[in-house]
Tab-separated table of C-alpha atoms in Angstrom:
chain	number	residue	atom	x	y	z
A	1	MET	CA	28.514	15.522	-107.817
A	2	SER	CA	27.451	16.823	-111.649
A	3	TYR	CA	24.186	19.570	-111.603
A	4	ARG	CA	21.800	16.627	-112.410
A	5	SER	CA	23.150	14.343	-109.260
A	6	TYR	CA	22.012	17.279	-107.489
A	7	LYS	CA	19.404	17.607	-107.909
A	8	LYS	CA	18.405	13.926	-108.039
A	9	LYS	CA	20.010	13.596	-104.472
A	10	ALA	CA	17.686	16.579	-103.944
A	11	LYS	CA	14.631	15.299	-104.829
A	12	GLU	CA	15.353	11.596	-103.319
A	13	ILE	CA	15.430	13.565	-100.087
A	14	LEU	CA	12.471	15.454	-100.619
A	15	ALA	CA	10.162	12.424	-101.997
A	16	ARG	CA	10.329	10.810	-98.148
A	17	THR	CA	8.404	14.187	-97.109
A	18	GLY	CA	5.839	14.450	-99.200
A	19	VAL	CA	7.101	17.704	-100.819
A	20	GLU	CA	7.513	17.528	-105.240
A	21	ILE	CA	9.655	20.042	-106.613
A	22	ASN	CA	7.350	21.996	-108.796
A	23	GLY	CA	4.576	20.773	-107.914
A	24	VAL	CA	1.368	21.601	-107.685
A	25	LYS	CA	-0.009	21.476	-103.499
A	26	PRO	CA	0.438	24.198	-101.016
A	27	TRP	CA	3.386	22.602	-99.199
A	28	ASP	CA	5.301	22.059	-102.918
A	29	ILE	CA	7.923	24.028	-103.562
A	30	GLN	CA	8.858	25.255	-107.739
A	31	VAL	CA	12.706	26.677	-107.935
A	32	HIS	CA	13.684	29.441	-109.935
A	33	ASN	CA	17.137	28.888	-109.364
A	34	GLU	CA	19.117	25.529	-110.520
A	35	ASN	CA	21.322	25.649	-108.299
A	36	PHE	CA	19.451	25.708	-104.508
A	37	TYR	CA	20.197	21.781	-105.010
A	38	ARG	CA	23.704	22.424	-104.419
A	39	ARG	CA	23.722	24.347	-102.397
A	40	ILE	CA	20.967	22.800	-99.843
A	41	LEU	CA	22.733	19.856	-100.260
A	42	ALA	CA	26.349	21.473	-99.135
A	43	GLN	CA	24.708	24.246	-96.910
A	44	GLY	CA	21.785	22.685	-95.200
A	45	SER	CA	19.530	24.728	-93.392
A	46	LEU	CA	21.613	28.038	-93.852
A	47	GLY	CA	21.736	27.064	-97.917
A	48	LEU	CA	17.692	26.356	-97.597
A	49	GLY	CA	17.000	29.497	-95.357
A	50	GLU	CA	19.018	31.684	-97.743
A	51	SER	CA	18.159	30.256	-100.916
A	52	TYR	CA	14.799	31.612	-99.842
A	53	MET	CA	15.479	35.363	-98.731
A	54	GLU	CA	17.086	35.307	-102.590
A	55	GLY	CA	14.243	34.641	-104.589
A	56	TRP	CA	16.026	31.840	-105.804
A	57	TRP	CA	11.999	29.337	-104.578
A	58	ASP	CA	8.997	29.872	-103.395
A	59	CYS	CA	6.163	27.566	-101.193
A	60	GLU	CA	2.680	28.851	-101.213
A	61	ARG	CA	2.058	27.569	-97.475
A	62	LEU	CA	5.788	27.456	-95.624
A	63	ASP	CA	3.995	26.057	-92.436
A	64	GLN	CA	3.056	23.159	-94.568
A	65	PHE	CA	6.400	22.438	-95.800
A	66	PHE	CA	8.120	22.677	-92.825
A	67	ASN	CA	6.014	20.792	-90.844
A	68	LYS	CA	6.345	18.109	-93.996
A	69	ILE	CA	10.104	18.158	-93.575
A	70	LEU	CA	10.815	18.362	-89.272
A	71	ASN	CA	7.914	15.600	-89.013
A	72	ALA	CA	10.289	13.116	-91.771
A	73	GLY	CA	13.879	14.220	-89.546
A	74	LEU	CA	15.171	15.814	-92.258
A	75	GLU	CA	16.066	18.759	-89.710
A	76	ASN	CA	18.563	15.772	-88.785
A	77	MET	CA	21.038	16.184	-91.486
A	78	ILE	CA	23.968	16.759	-90.815
A	79	ASN	CA	25.625	20.175	-92.615
A	80	LEU	CA	29.195	22.150	-92.068
A	81	SER	CA	27.341	25.459	-90.708
A	82	LEU	CA	25.781	23.240	-88.651
A	83	ILE	CA	29.621	21.426	-86.719
A	84	ALA	CA	31.301	24.751	-86.854
A	85	GLY	CA	28.466	26.228	-84.529
A	86	LEU	CA	29.135	23.535	-82.180
A	87	ILE	CA	32.502	24.221	-81.788
A	88	LYS	CA	32.267	27.818	-82.120
A	89	ALA	CA	29.540	27.327	-78.610
A	90	ARG	CA	31.945	24.646	-76.791
A	91	ILE	CA	35.132	26.987	-77.095
A	92	LEU	CA	33.076	30.443	-76.177
A	93	ASN	CA	30.421	31.800	-73.892
A	94	LEU	CA	27.913	33.551	-76.268
A	95	GLN	CA	25.819	34.845	-74.148
A	96	LYS	CA	28.745	36.174	-72.449
A	97	LYS	CA	27.647	39.754	-70.410
A	98	SER	CA	29.881	41.228	-72.634
A	99	ARG	CA	27.715	39.775	-75.912
A	100	ALA	CA	25.089	40.251	-73.968
A	101	PHE	CA	23.096	43.244	-76.035
A	102	GLN	CA	23.770	42.283	-78.914
A	103	ILE	CA	20.579	40.525	-79.669
A	104	GLY	CA	18.385	43.747	-78.680
A	105	GLU	CA	20.531	45.302	-80.770
A	106	ARG	CA	20.916	42.973	-84.208
A	107	HIS	CA	16.722	41.883	-82.938
A	108	TYR	CA	14.787	43.356	-80.631
A	109	ASP	CA	15.694	46.918	-82.098
A	110	THR	CA	15.393	46.151	-85.475
A	111	GLY	CA	12.119	48.622	-85.364
A	112	ASN	CA	8.690	48.998	-83.053
A	113	ASP	CA	6.855	49.847	-86.334
A	114	LEU	CA	6.957	46.625	-87.411
A	115	TYR	CA	6.540	44.963	-84.253
A	116	GLN	CA	3.358	47.019	-83.100
A	117	LEU	CA	1.797	46.019	-86.560
A	118	MET	CA	2.073	42.248	-86.160
A	119	LEU	CA	2.291	41.884	-82.731
A	120	ASP	CA	-1.254	42.064	-80.480
A	121	ARG	CA	-2.832	45.589	-78.771
A	122	ARG	CA	-0.432	45.010	-76.099
A	123	MET	CA	2.424	44.314	-77.016
A	124	ASN	CA	3.198	40.377	-76.010
A	125	TYR	CA	6.252	39.073	-78.171
A	126	SER	CA	5.684	35.649	-76.465
A	127	CYS	CA	3.131	32.962	-76.424
A	128	GLY	CA	-0.577	33.510	-75.719
A	129	TYR	CA	-2.704	31.216	-73.757
A	130	TRP	CA	-5.635	29.994	-76.602
A	131	ALA	CA	-7.548	27.549	-73.652
A	132	LYS	CA	-10.777	29.716	-73.683
A	133	ALA	CA	-9.184	32.816	-76.579
A	134	SER	CA	-10.836	33.406	-80.118
A	135	SER	CA	-8.394	36.201	-80.712
A	136	LEU	CA	-4.299	36.900	-80.976
A	137	ASP	CA	-5.351	39.565	-78.827
A	138	GLU	CA	-8.027	37.871	-75.888
A	139	ALA	CA	-4.466	34.996	-75.912
A	140	GLN	CA	-2.238	37.141	-75.015
A	141	GLU	CA	-4.626	38.634	-72.745
A	142	ALA	CA	-5.589	35.664	-70.716
A	143	LYS	CA	-1.677	34.175	-70.721
A	144	LEU	CA	-0.522	37.381	-68.567
A	145	ASP	CA	-3.350	37.101	-66.479
A	146	LEU	CA	-2.886	33.529	-66.051
A	147	ILE	CA	1.099	34.374	-64.721
A	148	CYS	CA	0.098	36.947	-62.852
A	149	ARG	CA	-2.665	33.807	-60.860
A	150	LYS	CA	0.337	31.336	-60.984
A	151	ILE	CA	2.217	33.350	-59.074
A	152	GLY	CA	-0.732	34.534	-56.296
A	153	LEU	CA	0.142	38.068	-57.792
A	154	LYS	CA	-1.599	40.800	-55.011
A	155	PRO	CA	-2.150	43.632	-54.738
A	156	GLY	CA	0.765	46.250	-53.201
A	157	GLN	CA	3.638	43.812	-54.569
A	158	ARG	CA	6.886	43.983	-55.487
A	159	VAL	CA	7.122	42.452	-59.307
A	160	LEU	CA	10.201	41.805	-62.095
A	161	ASP	CA	9.974	40.880	-65.293
A	162	ILE	CA	13.318	39.518	-66.829
A	163	GLY	CA	13.504	39.950	-70.224
A	164	CYS	CA	9.864	42.392	-70.427
A	165	GLY	CA	9.879	43.494	-74.421
A	166	TRP	CA	7.897	46.433	-74.729
A	167	GLY	CA	7.076	45.924	-70.414
A	168	SER	CA	3.100	43.764	-71.309
A	169	PHE	CA	3.635	42.979	-68.568
A	170	VAL	CA	4.851	45.288	-65.954
A	171	ILE	CA	1.757	47.048	-67.393
A	172	TYR	CA	-0.218	44.369	-66.887
A	173	ALA	CA	0.106	43.576	-63.539
A	174	ALA	CA	0.532	47.523	-62.404
A	175	GLU	CA	-2.956	47.850	-64.024
A	176	LYS	CA	-5.157	45.144	-63.244
A	177	TYR	CA	-3.546	43.821	-60.138
A	178	ASP	CA	-2.064	47.255	-59.062
A	179	ALA	CA	1.731	46.119	-57.881
A	180	GLU	CA	4.609	47.523	-58.029
A	181	ALA	CA	6.617	45.958	-61.493
A	182	VAL	CA	10.018	46.479	-63.142
A	183	GLY	CA	10.650	45.185	-65.743
A	184	ILE	CA	14.671	44.421	-67.328
A	185	THR	CA	15.690	44.271	-70.676
A	186	VAL	CA	18.614	44.529	-72.930
A	187	SER	CA	16.966	46.889	-76.028
A	188	ARG	CA	16.803	50.244	-76.452
A	189	GLU	CA	13.766	50.127	-77.968
A	190	GLN	CA	11.763	48.618	-75.608
A	191	VAL	CA	13.014	50.726	-73.215
A	192	SER	CA	11.770	53.919	-75.288
A	193	LEU	CA	7.391	52.545	-76.060
A	194	ALA	CA	7.671	50.704	-73.248
A	195	GLU	CA	8.004	53.676	-71.326
A	196	LYS	CA	5.650	55.301	-72.488
A	197	ARG	CA	3.268	52.736	-72.625
A	198	GLY	CA	3.198	52.078	-69.158
A	199	ASP	CA	4.016	56.577	-68.186
A	200	GLY	CA	1.792	57.070	-65.170
A	201	LEU	CA	1.451	53.228	-63.486
A	202	LYS	CA	3.592	52.029	-60.793
A	203	VAL	CA	5.907	50.655	-63.910
A	204	GLU	CA	9.466	50.790	-63.866
A	205	ILE	CA	11.471	49.862	-67.425
A	206	ARG	CA	15.171	50.043	-66.892
A	207	PHE	CA	17.941	48.833	-70.229
A	208	GLN	CA	19.788	45.761	-67.778
A	209	ASP	CA	21.337	42.366	-68.595
A	210	TYR	CA	19.876	40.229	-65.248
A	211	ARG	CA	22.750	40.015	-63.902
A	212	ASP	CA	23.366	43.318	-62.296
A	213	LEU	CA	20.741	42.834	-60.268
A	214	ASN	CA	20.631	42.671	-56.322
A	215	GLU	CA	17.434	43.924	-54.867
A	216	SER	CA	14.274	42.097	-53.791
A	217	PHE	CA	11.265	41.671	-55.410
A	218	ASP	CA	8.173	39.749	-53.616
A	219	GLN	CA	7.443	37.480	-57.547
A	220	VAL	CA	9.747	37.418	-60.077
A	221	VAL	CA	8.268	35.841	-64.187
A	222	SER	CA	10.667	36.675	-67.002
A	223	VAL	CA	8.731	35.327	-70.523
A	224	GLY	CA	10.499	34.201	-73.441
A	225	MET	CA	14.029	35.472	-72.268
A	226	ILE	CA	16.485	31.860	-71.412
A	227	GLU	CA	16.113	31.466	-74.504
A	228	HIS	CA	18.441	33.903	-74.715
A	229	VAL	CA	20.731	33.016	-71.706
A	230	GLY	CA	22.996	30.005	-73.292
A	231	TYR	CA	24.115	26.219	-71.434
A	232	LYS	CA	27.104	27.981	-69.507
A	233	ASN	CA	25.200	30.830	-68.137
A	234	TYR	CA	21.641	28.998	-66.376
A	235	ARG	CA	23.058	28.309	-63.212
A	236	ARG	CA	24.403	31.442	-62.703
A	237	PHE	CA	20.729	33.360	-64.407
A	238	MET	CA	18.774	31.082	-61.329
A	239	GLU	CA	20.645	31.949	-59.359
A	240	THR	CA	20.027	35.188	-59.670
A	241	VAL	CA	16.789	34.879	-59.523
A	242	HIS	CA	17.058	33.209	-56.316
A	243	ARG	CA	19.417	35.981	-55.095
A	244	CYS	CA	16.383	38.410	-55.423
A	245	LEU	CA	13.518	36.357	-54.851
A	246	ASP	CA	11.227	36.568	-51.563
A	247	ASP	CA	11.614	33.600	-49.844
A	248	LYS	CA	7.619	32.877	-49.655
A	249	GLY	CA	7.335	34.096	-53.702
A	250	LEU	CA	7.720	32.743	-56.728
A	251	PHE	CA	8.953	32.202	-60.218
A	252	LEU	CA	7.798	32.085	-62.453
A	253	LEU	CA	9.311	31.052	-65.833
A	254	GLN	CA	7.532	30.802	-69.320
A	255	THR	CA	10.297	29.348	-72.333
A	256	ILE	CA	10.813	27.524	-75.787
A	257	GLY	CA	12.400	24.333	-74.768
A	258	SER	CA	14.061	21.606	-76.413
A	259	ASN	CA	12.998	17.900	-76.604
A	260	LYS	CA	17.069	16.832	-75.829
A	261	SER	CA	20.170	19.229	-74.236
A	262	GLY	CA	21.723	21.142	-76.555
A	263	ILE	CA	24.251	23.476	-77.133
A	264	ASN	CA	23.523	25.753	-80.304
A	265	THR	CA	20.600	26.484	-82.030
A	266	ASP	CA	20.276	26.207	-86.616
A	267	PRO	CA	22.672	27.812	-88.154
A	268	TRP	CA	20.441	30.024	-90.043
A	269	ILE	CA	18.163	31.331	-86.754
A	270	ALA	CA	22.177	32.213	-85.277
A	271	LYS	CA	22.132	34.188	-88.143
A	272	TYR	CA	19.165	36.377	-89.172
A	273	ILE	CA	16.882	36.327	-85.801
A	274	PHE	CA	17.610	35.587	-82.814
A	275	PRO	CA	21.988	35.600	-82.280
A	276	ASN	CA	23.964	34.069	-79.476
A	277	SER	CA	21.049	31.824	-78.443
A	278	MET	CA	19.219	28.814	-77.586
A	279	LEU	CA	16.622	26.334	-76.326
A	280	PRO	CA	16.957	25.072	-72.609
A	281	SER	CA	15.829	21.327	-72.355
A	282	CYS	CA	14.268	20.308	-69.144
A	283	ALA	CA	17.489	18.590	-68.318
A	284	GLN	CA	19.444	21.466	-68.496
A	285	LEU	CA	16.655	23.767	-66.314
A	286	SER	CA	16.048	20.791	-63.958
A	287	ARG	CA	20.017	21.205	-63.731
A	288	ALA	CA	20.750	24.336	-62.997
A	289	ALA	CA	17.728	25.034	-60.815
A	290	GLU	CA	18.686	22.131	-58.442
A	291	GLY	CA	18.835	22.974	-54.392
A	292	LEU	CA	17.988	26.643	-55.444
A	293	PHE	CA	13.606	25.865	-55.920
A	294	VAL	CA	11.610	23.914	-56.246
A	295	MET	CA	9.394	22.936	-59.338
A	296	GLU	CA	6.015	23.146	-57.951
A	297	ASP	CA	4.460	23.136	-61.442
A	298	TRP	CA	5.857	22.519	-65.015
A	299	HIS	CA	2.666	23.330	-68.457
A	300	ASN	CA	3.250	22.639	-72.066
A	301	PHE	CA	1.002	24.398	-74.640
A	302	SER	CA	3.098	24.775	-76.758
A	303	ALA	CA	0.195	24.059	-80.201
A	304	ASP	CA	-0.295	27.633	-78.734
A	305	TYR	CA	2.989	28.751	-79.680
A	306	ASP	CA	1.472	27.525	-83.796
A	307	LYS	CA	-1.533	29.351	-83.267
A	308	THR	CA	0.507	32.693	-82.270
A	309	LEU	CA	3.000	32.779	-84.310
A	310	MET	CA	0.369	31.497	-87.809
A	311	ALA	CA	-1.468	34.952	-86.149
A	312	TRP	CA	1.078	37.473	-85.994
A	313	HIS	CA	2.525	35.953	-89.642
A	314	GLY	CA	-1.699	36.479	-89.995
A	315	ASN	CA	-0.913	40.881	-89.027
A	316	PHE	CA	2.151	40.621	-91.371
A	317	GLU	CA	0.884	39.928	-94.548
A	318	LYS	CA	-2.072	42.012	-93.475
A	319	ASN	CA	0.171	44.728	-93.002
A	320	ARG	CA	2.892	43.600	-96.385
A	321	GLN	CA	2.277	47.505	-98.151
A	322	LYS	CA	2.902	49.245	-94.944
A	323	ILE	CA	6.492	47.466	-93.669
A	324	LYS	CA	7.351	47.015	-97.281
A	325	GLN	CA	7.332	50.756	-96.525
A	326	ASN	CA	10.386	50.929	-94.234
A	327	TYR	CA	11.514	47.167	-95.512
A	328	SER	CA	13.245	45.100	-98.144
A	329	GLU	CA	11.645	42.861	-100.126
A	330	ARG	CA	14.776	40.254	-99.151
A	331	PHE	CA	13.622	41.387	-95.448
A	332	TYR	CA	9.848	40.772	-96.048
A	333	ARG	CA	11.377	37.019	-97.305
A	334	MET	CA	12.995	36.901	-94.348
A	335	TRP	CA	10.279	37.260	-92.068
A	336	ARG	CA	7.623	35.361	-93.615
A	337	TYR	CA	10.770	31.982	-93.687
A	338	TYR	CA	11.070	32.820	-89.064
A	339	LEU	CA	7.065	32.941	-88.733
A	340	LEU	CA	5.721	29.989	-90.894
A	341	SER	CA	9.323	27.639	-90.105
A	342	CYS	CA	8.744	28.447	-86.057
A	343	ALA	CA	5.374	27.420	-85.948
A	344	ALA	CA	5.498	24.513	-87.709
A	345	ALA	CA	7.912	23.431	-85.151
A	346	PHE	CA	5.526	23.485	-82.901
A	347	ARG	CA	3.307	22.228	-85.657
A	348	SER	CA	5.468	19.318	-85.229
A	349	ARG	CA	6.402	19.111	-81.306
A	350	LYS	CA	9.979	19.399	-82.310
A	351	ILE	CA	10.296	22.529	-80.045
A	352	GLN	CA	8.041	22.958	-76.925
A	353	LEU	CA	6.641	25.769	-75.229
A	354	TRP	CA	6.966	26.044	-71.214
A	355	GLN	CA	5.487	27.260	-68.033
A	356	ILE	CA	7.422	26.384	-64.694
A	357	VAL	CA	6.658	27.320	-61.209
A	358	TYR	CA	9.191	27.248	-59.015
A	359	SER	CA	9.805	28.228	-55.223
A	360	LYS	CA	12.039	28.642	-52.834
A	361	GLY	CA	11.284	25.909	-50.515
A	362	GLY	CA	7.893	24.386	-51.944
A	363	VAL	CA	5.012	25.723	-50.725
A	364	ALA	CA	2.722	25.269	-47.715
A	365	GLY	CA	0.520	22.155	-47.923
A	366	GLY	CA	1.166	22.587	-51.973
A	367	TYR	CA	0.773	25.055	-54.582
A	368	ARG	CA	-3.047	24.717	-56.256
A	369	LEU	CA	-2.675	24.119	-59.913
A	370	LEU	CA	-3.877	26.660	-62.315
A	371	ARG	CA	-4.656	26.011	-65.920
């Protein structure tokens, strides 16, 4: 195809979305490099993201641009990088134990300073609960309290957080509910900061893979971690929780979810943001839990993740100059692209946010739903 043919084809595709090339609307894209058209047609989402990182195009409101793209179904366009990822995921266990710490090194160890500038005061790197909240701090505090109430956390109980991040939940559980809290993470940077933040509380932070857990807890939670477990390991994850959970305890799982069962993730996200990641579907989680747990509650509040991501982006932009002291322009564009494209994915309802409560044998008299 000639250069003009690539440009014509790109315009035809974008026309279905309401996005114009070099248009005046906030969601229109401004193209600075004419090789852009060939690149996105050949490489799909990977080419789109990389060309943005390299300054080949800009958009005033990336979140609105992606919302239009996703609502038009363009994320389903086949490209070679997606096919290669599918083959790789079929053949390999991308989330096996020997690879478990890669996500910590490549994403969560990016720099505590970045996350401190972007997140709420408790450093929650997961969806907030905005039902009655008017700020990011309030939404994250409400989410933490909702989790504690859903598992019926009581003073003196021992609670485990699989994928504890910077300790937001375990510190909250110890502070507000007088619990003994243990958190595990595969990020050394998270361990370092979480230990400092939890100093003086009944909190223990460990650098540990979930597969090495073999002890008893009254309650178990896992918030935003199973996205790194992989479809080949879901059953083992559930078996680990079952082994560690008291017979009368509850397990709360918070996760981003996919509308369809898949085995890999978007090529750009996999390469630059979350290596070895994938989103579970309802069916995949149900199969993994079958015979081990009773599903007591399944709560979807995915629209709240759009708000959370836009709040993170607001903090990111507000602190842009501080961030640029330690991070390159390419990184700045990459992170902006990540936050706003993900916000659009929730806004368009292409992906979901679930809180699921499991029991080992069913709650006597029935589980009381909390919102």
